[in-house]
Short mmCIF file of C-alpha atoms in Angstrom, two decimals:
data_model
loop_
_atom_site.label_atom_id
_atom_site.label_comp_id
_atom_site.label_asym_id
_atom_site.label_seq_id
_atom_site.Cartn_x
_atom_site.Cartn_y
_atom_site.Cartn_z
CA MET A 22 -0.03 0.01 0.04
CA MET A 23 1.09 3.58 -0.68
CA PRO A 24 1.72 5.91 2.11
CA ILE A 25 -1.38 7.93 3.19
CA PHE A 26 0.46 10.97 4.00
CA THR A 27 3.25 12.88 2.61
CA PRO A 28 4.94 15.38 4.83
CA SER A 29 5.68 18.80 3.59
CA PRO A 30 9.34 20.10 3.48
CA THR A 31 10.33 21.54 6.83
CA GLY A 32 13.16 22.23 8.95
CA LEU A 33 12.47 19.07 11.16
CA ASP A 34 15.33 17.04 9.61
CA ALA A 35 17.72 19.79 10.64
CA ILE A 36 16.56 19.55 14.25
CA LEU A 37 16.49 15.65 14.46
CA HIS A 38 19.75 15.10 12.55
CA ARG A 39 21.60 17.95 14.03
CA ARG A 40 25.45 17.48 14.49
CA PRO A 41 26.07 15.96 17.96
CA PRO A 42 27.45 18.46 20.58
CA GLU A 43 30.58 16.35 20.89
CA GLU A 44 31.37 16.91 17.32
CA GLU A 45 31.02 20.96 17.68
CA PRO A 46 34.13 22.70 18.90
CA LEU A 47 33.75 24.26 22.05
CA TYR A 48 34.48 27.74 20.93
CA GLU A 49 31.69 27.31 18.33
CA ARG A 50 29.23 26.22 20.98
CA LEU A 51 30.35 29.07 23.34
CA LEU A 52 29.92 31.60 20.49
CA ASP A 53 26.56 30.47 19.60
CA ARG A 54 24.87 29.60 22.80
CA PRO A 55 27.18 31.06 25.66
CA TYR A 56 24.64 30.60 28.58
CA TYR A 57 23.44 27.40 27.65
CA THR A 58 26.83 25.90 26.81
CA ILE A 59 28.17 27.01 30.16
CA ALA A 60 25.22 25.46 31.94
CA GLN A 61 25.69 22.15 30.18
CA LEU A 62 29.28 22.04 31.10
CA LEU A 63 28.44 22.63 34.78
CA TYR A 64 25.49 20.20 34.78
CA ALA A 65 27.65 17.48 33.13
CA ALA A 66 30.35 18.09 35.85
CA ALA A 67 27.84 17.71 38.52
CA ALA A 68 26.87 14.24 37.09
CA LYS A 69 29.92 12.73 38.89
CA TRP A 70 27.74 13.26 42.15
CA ARG A 71 24.89 11.13 40.83
CA ILE A 72 24.52 7.47 40.71
CA PRO A 73 21.78 5.41 38.93
CA PRO A 74 18.63 4.46 40.67
CA GLN A 75 19.44 1.08 42.33
CA PRO A 76 17.42 -1.96 41.15
CA LEU A 77 15.33 -3.87 43.63
CA THR A 78 17.44 -6.73 44.85
CA THR A 79 14.69 -9.29 45.04
CA GLU A 80 12.99 -9.06 41.67
CA PRO A 81 15.32 -6.93 39.22
CA VAL A 82 13.96 -6.40 35.80
CA SER A 83 16.15 -5.80 32.73
CA VAL A 84 14.63 -3.36 30.40
CA VAL A 85 15.91 -3.06 26.67
CA CYS A 86 15.33 0.38 25.32
CA ILE A 87 15.14 1.19 21.61
CA SER A 88 13.75 4.16 19.58
CA ASP A 89 13.76 5.64 16.02
CA THR A 90 14.47 2.50 14.01
CA HIS A 91 13.04 4.01 10.92
CA GLY A 92 12.63 0.68 9.06
CA GLN A 93 16.02 -0.51 9.97
CA ARG A 94 16.66 -3.65 11.75
CA PHE A 95 19.21 -3.84 14.62
CA PRO A 96 20.80 -6.61 16.89
CA ILE A 97 18.78 -6.49 20.05
CA PRO A 98 20.06 -8.07 23.29
CA ASP A 99 18.00 -10.09 25.48
CA GLY A 100 16.11 -8.79 28.50
CA ASP A 101 12.95 -9.07 30.37
CA VAL A 102 11.07 -6.17 28.84
CA LEU A 103 11.70 -4.56 25.36
CA ILE A 104 10.40 -0.90 24.81
CA HIS A 105 10.46 0.98 21.49
CA ALA A 106 9.68 4.56 21.88
CA GLY A 107 8.50 5.38 18.37
CA ASP A 108 9.43 6.05 14.77
CA LEU A 109 9.39 2.46 13.76
CA THR A 110 9.18 3.81 10.10
CA GLN A 111 10.57 6.48 7.81
CA THR A 112 7.80 7.19 5.52
CA GLY A 113 4.65 5.85 7.55
CA SER A 114 3.50 3.39 4.74
CA PHE A 115 1.50 0.16 5.54
CA ASP A 116 4.14 -2.09 4.16
CA GLU A 117 6.86 -0.42 6.18
CA LEU A 118 5.03 -0.57 9.51
CA GLU A 119 3.90 -4.18 9.01
CA GLN A 120 7.54 -5.07 8.43
CA ALA A 121 8.63 -3.25 11.55
CA LEU A 122 5.95 -4.77 13.75
CA SER A 123 6.71 -8.16 12.36
CA TRP A 124 10.40 -7.82 13.36
CA LEU A 125 9.58 -6.71 16.81
CA ALA A 126 6.92 -9.49 17.18
CA ALA A 127 9.57 -12.26 16.35
CA LEU A 128 11.99 -10.92 18.95
CA PRO A 129 12.21 -13.23 21.94
CA HIS A 130 11.63 -10.87 24.80
CA PRO A 131 8.74 -12.00 27.09
CA VAL A 132 7.17 -8.40 27.16
CA LYS A 133 7.08 -5.87 24.39
CA VAL A 134 5.85 -2.55 24.53
CA ILE A 135 5.73 0.04 21.74
CA VAL A 136 4.51 3.60 21.06
CA ALA A 137 4.32 5.50 17.95
CA GLY A 138 6.26 8.31 16.70
CA ASN A 139 5.84 11.23 14.31
CA HIS A 140 6.86 9.36 11.40
CA ASP A 141 4.38 6.58 12.24
CA VAL A 142 1.57 8.65 10.57
CA LEU A 143 -0.47 5.57 9.65
CA LEU A 144 -1.21 4.96 13.28
CA ASP A 145 -2.51 8.41 13.73
CA GLU A 146 -6.10 8.20 12.78
CA SER A 147 -6.46 11.96 12.31
CA LYS A 148 -3.95 11.87 9.45
CA CYS A 149 -5.84 9.55 7.22
CA ALA A 150 -6.86 11.07 4.11
CA SER A 151 -9.42 8.25 3.30
CA GLY A 152 -11.51 8.55 6.56
CA LEU A 153 -11.59 7.59 10.06
CA LYS A 154 -13.09 4.26 9.55
CA GLU A 155 -10.32 3.03 7.02
CA ALA A 156 -7.77 4.46 9.38
CA GLN A 157 -9.24 2.34 12.28
CA GLN A 158 -9.28 -0.78 10.18
CA GLN A 159 -5.79 -0.50 8.93
CA LYS A 160 -4.69 -0.03 12.44
CA ARG A 161 -6.41 -2.94 13.67
CA LEU A 162 -4.89 -5.17 10.82
CA LEU A 163 -1.48 -4.01 11.85
CA LEU A 164 -1.66 -4.48 15.67
CA GLU A 165 -4.08 -7.42 16.20
CA ASP A 166 -1.88 -9.69 14.08
CA LYS A 167 1.30 -9.14 15.97
CA PRO A 168 1.09 -11.38 19.13
CA GLY A 169 3.13 -10.25 22.08
CA LEU A 170 3.32 -6.55 21.14
CA ILE A 171 1.67 -4.24 23.66
CA TYR A 172 0.69 -0.88 21.93
CA LEU A 173 0.30 2.25 24.06
CA GLN A 174 -1.34 5.41 22.79
CA ASP A 175 -1.68 7.97 25.67
CA ALA A 176 -2.53 5.09 27.94
CA ALA A 177 -1.42 3.26 31.00
CA ILE A 178 -0.96 -0.60 31.77
CA THR A 179 0.24 -2.71 34.43
CA LEU A 180 2.76 -5.22 33.20
CA THR A 181 3.57 -8.62 34.69
CA CYS A 182 7.21 -9.51 34.19
CA PRO A 183 8.54 -13.13 33.93
CA SER A 184 9.57 -12.84 37.77
CA GLY A 185 6.19 -12.03 38.71
CA ARG A 186 6.85 -8.32 39.53
CA ARG A 187 4.34 -5.86 38.27
CA LEU A 188 5.24 -2.60 36.63
CA SER A 189 3.18 0.41 36.10
CA VAL A 190 3.78 1.93 32.53
CA TYR A 191 2.48 4.79 30.54
CA GLY A 192 3.13 5.43 26.80
CA SER A 193 2.53 8.42 24.49
CA PRO A 194 3.42 9.08 20.97
CA GLN A 195 2.98 12.92 21.26
CA SER A 196 5.89 15.48 20.40
CA PRO A 197 5.75 19.21 19.78
CA LYS A 198 4.73 20.28 16.38
CA GLN A 199 7.23 20.61 13.49
CA GLY A 200 5.75 20.17 10.09
CA ASN A 201 2.81 18.19 9.26
CA TRP A 202 3.68 14.66 10.83
CA GLY A 203 1.61 12.49 13.04
CA PHE A 204 0.90 12.69 16.75
CA GLN A 205 1.95 16.34 17.11
CA TYR A 206 0.78 19.21 19.35
CA PRO A 207 1.56 23.03 19.39
CA ARG A 208 4.60 23.56 21.46
CA THR A 209 2.73 26.23 23.62
CA HIS A 210 -0.17 23.64 24.37
CA ASP A 211 0.41 21.71 27.50
CA ILE A 212 -1.18 18.14 26.67
CA TRP A 213 0.32 16.71 29.74
CA LYS A 214 -1.81 19.00 32.05
CA TYR A 215 -4.82 16.51 30.87
CA SER A 216 -2.93 13.32 30.74
CA GLN A 217 -3.89 10.19 32.89
CA VAL A 218 -0.19 9.48 33.65
CA PRO A 219 -0.29 7.52 37.21
CA ASN A 220 1.41 8.91 40.20
CA ASP A 221 3.14 5.71 41.00
CA LEU A 222 4.86 5.23 37.65
CA ASP A 223 7.67 2.79 37.13
CA ILE A 224 8.21 3.41 33.41
CA LEU A 225 7.21 6.59 31.32
CA ILE A 226 7.60 6.16 27.61
CA THR A 227 7.31 9.10 25.32
CA HIS A 228 8.55 9.77 21.84
CA CYS A 229 9.95 13.17 22.48
CA PRO A 230 12.31 13.95 25.40
CA PRO A 231 11.86 16.39 28.15
CA ARG A 232 13.08 19.98 27.60
CA GLY A 233 16.84 20.46 28.62
CA HIS A 234 17.63 16.66 28.87
CA LEU A 235 18.94 14.63 25.97
CA ASP A 236 17.05 16.87 23.60
CA LEU A 237 19.71 19.62 22.19
CA GLY A 238 17.16 22.19 23.54
CA PHE A 239 14.23 21.02 21.50
CA GLY A 240 12.28 18.83 24.16
CA CYS A 241 8.88 19.68 25.71
CA GLU A 242 8.89 22.06 28.57
CA HIS A 243 5.35 20.64 29.76
CA LEU A 244 6.60 16.99 29.74
CA LEU A 245 9.51 18.26 31.97
CA ARG A 246 7.03 19.44 34.59
CA GLU A 247 5.24 16.04 34.27
CA LEU A 248 8.38 14.40 34.74
CA TRP A 249 8.82 16.42 37.91
CA ARG A 250 5.56 15.23 39.26
CA VAL A 251 5.53 11.52 38.52
CA LYS A 252 9.53 10.80 38.85
CA PRO A 253 9.43 7.29 37.24
CA ARG A 254 12.21 4.92 37.77
CA LEU A 255 12.92 5.01 33.98
CA HIS A 256 11.92 7.50 31.18
CA VAL A 257 12.55 6.22 27.69
CA CYS A 258 12.26 8.54 24.81
CA GLY A 259 13.82 9.28 21.40
CA HIS A 260 13.06 11.65 18.50
CA ILE A 261 16.09 13.82 18.67
CA HIS A 262 18.61 11.41 17.08
CA ALA A 263 21.83 13.39 17.77
CA ALA A 264 20.97 13.51 21.42
CA GLY A 265 20.90 9.80 22.03
CA GLY A 266 22.28 8.71 25.51
CA THR A 267 21.62 8.14 29.10
CA GLU A 268 21.23 10.54 31.91
CA PHE A 269 20.37 10.31 35.74
CA LEU A 270 17.92 12.83 37.34
CA ALA A 271 18.01 13.60 41.00
CA PHE A 272 15.27 16.43 40.87
CA ASP A 273 17.31 18.55 43.02
CA ARG A 274 18.34 22.28 43.31
CA LEU A 275 21.00 21.98 40.55
CA GLN A 276 18.83 20.39 38.17
CA GLN A 277 16.03 22.95 38.58
CA LEU A 278 18.48 25.77 38.27
CA TYR A 279 20.00 24.16 35.14
CA GLU A 280 16.50 23.74 33.48
CA GLN A 281 15.59 27.29 34.56
CA LEU A 282 18.51 28.54 32.43
CA VAL A 283 17.59 26.34 29.49
CA ILE A 284 14.17 27.70 29.43
CA GLN A 285 14.71 31.35 30.21
CA ASN A 286 18.43 31.73 28.81
CA ASN A 287 19.43 34.64 30.65
CA LEU A 288 22.65 35.76 32.62
CA TRP A 289 20.89 35.93 36.03
CA SER A 290 19.86 32.18 35.70
CA LEU A 291 23.51 31.22 34.92
CA VAL A 292 24.68 33.25 37.92
CA LEU A 293 22.40 31.24 40.18
CA LEU A 294 23.60 28.00 38.69
CA ILE A 295 27.22 28.80 38.96
CA VAL A 296 26.65 29.87 42.68
CA ALA A 297 24.83 26.81 43.51
CA PHE A 298 27.47 24.79 41.71
CA VAL A 299 30.43 26.22 43.72
CA GLY A 300 28.35 25.83 46.82
CA GLU A 301 27.97 22.01 46.18
CA ILE A 302 31.68 21.80 45.69
CA PHE A 303 32.62 23.31 48.74
CA THR A 304 29.95 21.71 51.04
CA ARG A 305 30.43 18.14 49.25
CA ARG A 306 26.73 17.45 50.19
CA ARG A 307 25.95 15.73 46.96
CA ARG A 308 28.69 13.05 46.77
CA SER A 309 27.23 9.75 45.58
CA VAL A 310 23.48 10.88 45.81
CA GLU A 311 21.22 8.04 44.18
CA ALA A 312 19.34 9.59 41.44
CA LYS A 313 15.36 9.04 41.19
CA THR A 314 15.23 8.49 37.36
CA THR A 315 17.17 7.16 34.66
CA LEU A 316 16.45 8.94 31.43
CA VAL A 317 17.23 7.02 27.99
CA ASN A 318 17.08 8.80 24.63
CA ALA A 319 17.29 5.44 22.85
CA ALA A 320 17.42 6.65 19.27
CA MET A 321 19.08 4.04 17.23
CA VAL A 322 19.98 6.12 14.17
CA ALA A 323 21.89 9.41 13.93
CA GLY A 324 23.61 11.46 11.18
CA ARG A 325 21.86 13.43 8.35
CA ARG A 326 20.97 10.13 6.47
CA ASN A 327 20.39 8.19 9.48
CA ASP A 328 23.60 6.19 8.54
CA ARG A 329 24.93 6.11 11.97
CA ARG A 330 23.79 3.22 14.14
CA ARG A 331 23.76 3.02 17.96
CA SER A 332 23.32 -0.08 20.25
CA ALA A 333 20.30 -0.67 22.40
CA VAL A 334 20.31 0.59 25.99
CA THR A 335 19.70 -2.14 28.79
CA VAL A 336 18.47 -0.64 32.13
CA VAL A 337 17.93 -2.79 35.17
CA ILE A 338 15.06 -1.48 37.57
#
């Protein structure tokens, strides 16, 4: 079947495939984004004071995190739970999505959870030019014939892992609007204010990252506030390919001031962050502090042509 949607040319590719920060000379970053770059350096230095959330010793669960495979197949390590955080396809065609879902369904992981991404337009019923009824039928054909796959679209579920441990999971395909792709909302609109994300959440899956963390500055500010509210043990996202990686969030004063600078981008916010950072060095109050959330941008591809490949990230919770 042909794609039901053809995206209009936009600057989205320039954002998603932007050159990774480590490839930019420091002087260029300082000249281009001085406050933001200094804040990133300070916040990265403070990372040595944070350690990952420690898994439960009685029933640890290994979670394999992937995202943004864009129609490609990758070697995936074994684990108790597999999570795909969206952009299974490149064009959003029926055939491409069917192949991606068949690949995931054939993997041996006992529990597999997926959300869609902005490229997976066929799963966004509002983007189907031929009408809602046909969109629902195509979606049913794709998802019901794939045993073992749990598809979440702005919904929560309680998973039972092989060990018997139960995990509360919420998944959403939404991302801030850039062009005419699927599952998008205006950047100023707080969709998370009306979401049904549980308070006692173990795993949060979103296609887009929160603002200021593994996002190159293009994440969602409203999602960031929701993250502070629920503080899940694991947050899996993707979308911004060049920002792939892992970060540990402690939800402390330094993180708060760093995020304030990212959002406000002014000299006063930088001064406050520097003062707090120096104070932490002298008091040494934050040595070996356990973080509350492991954040993974699990984008598997990078580069302007998606020609760079990453490995899956495994997190034990």
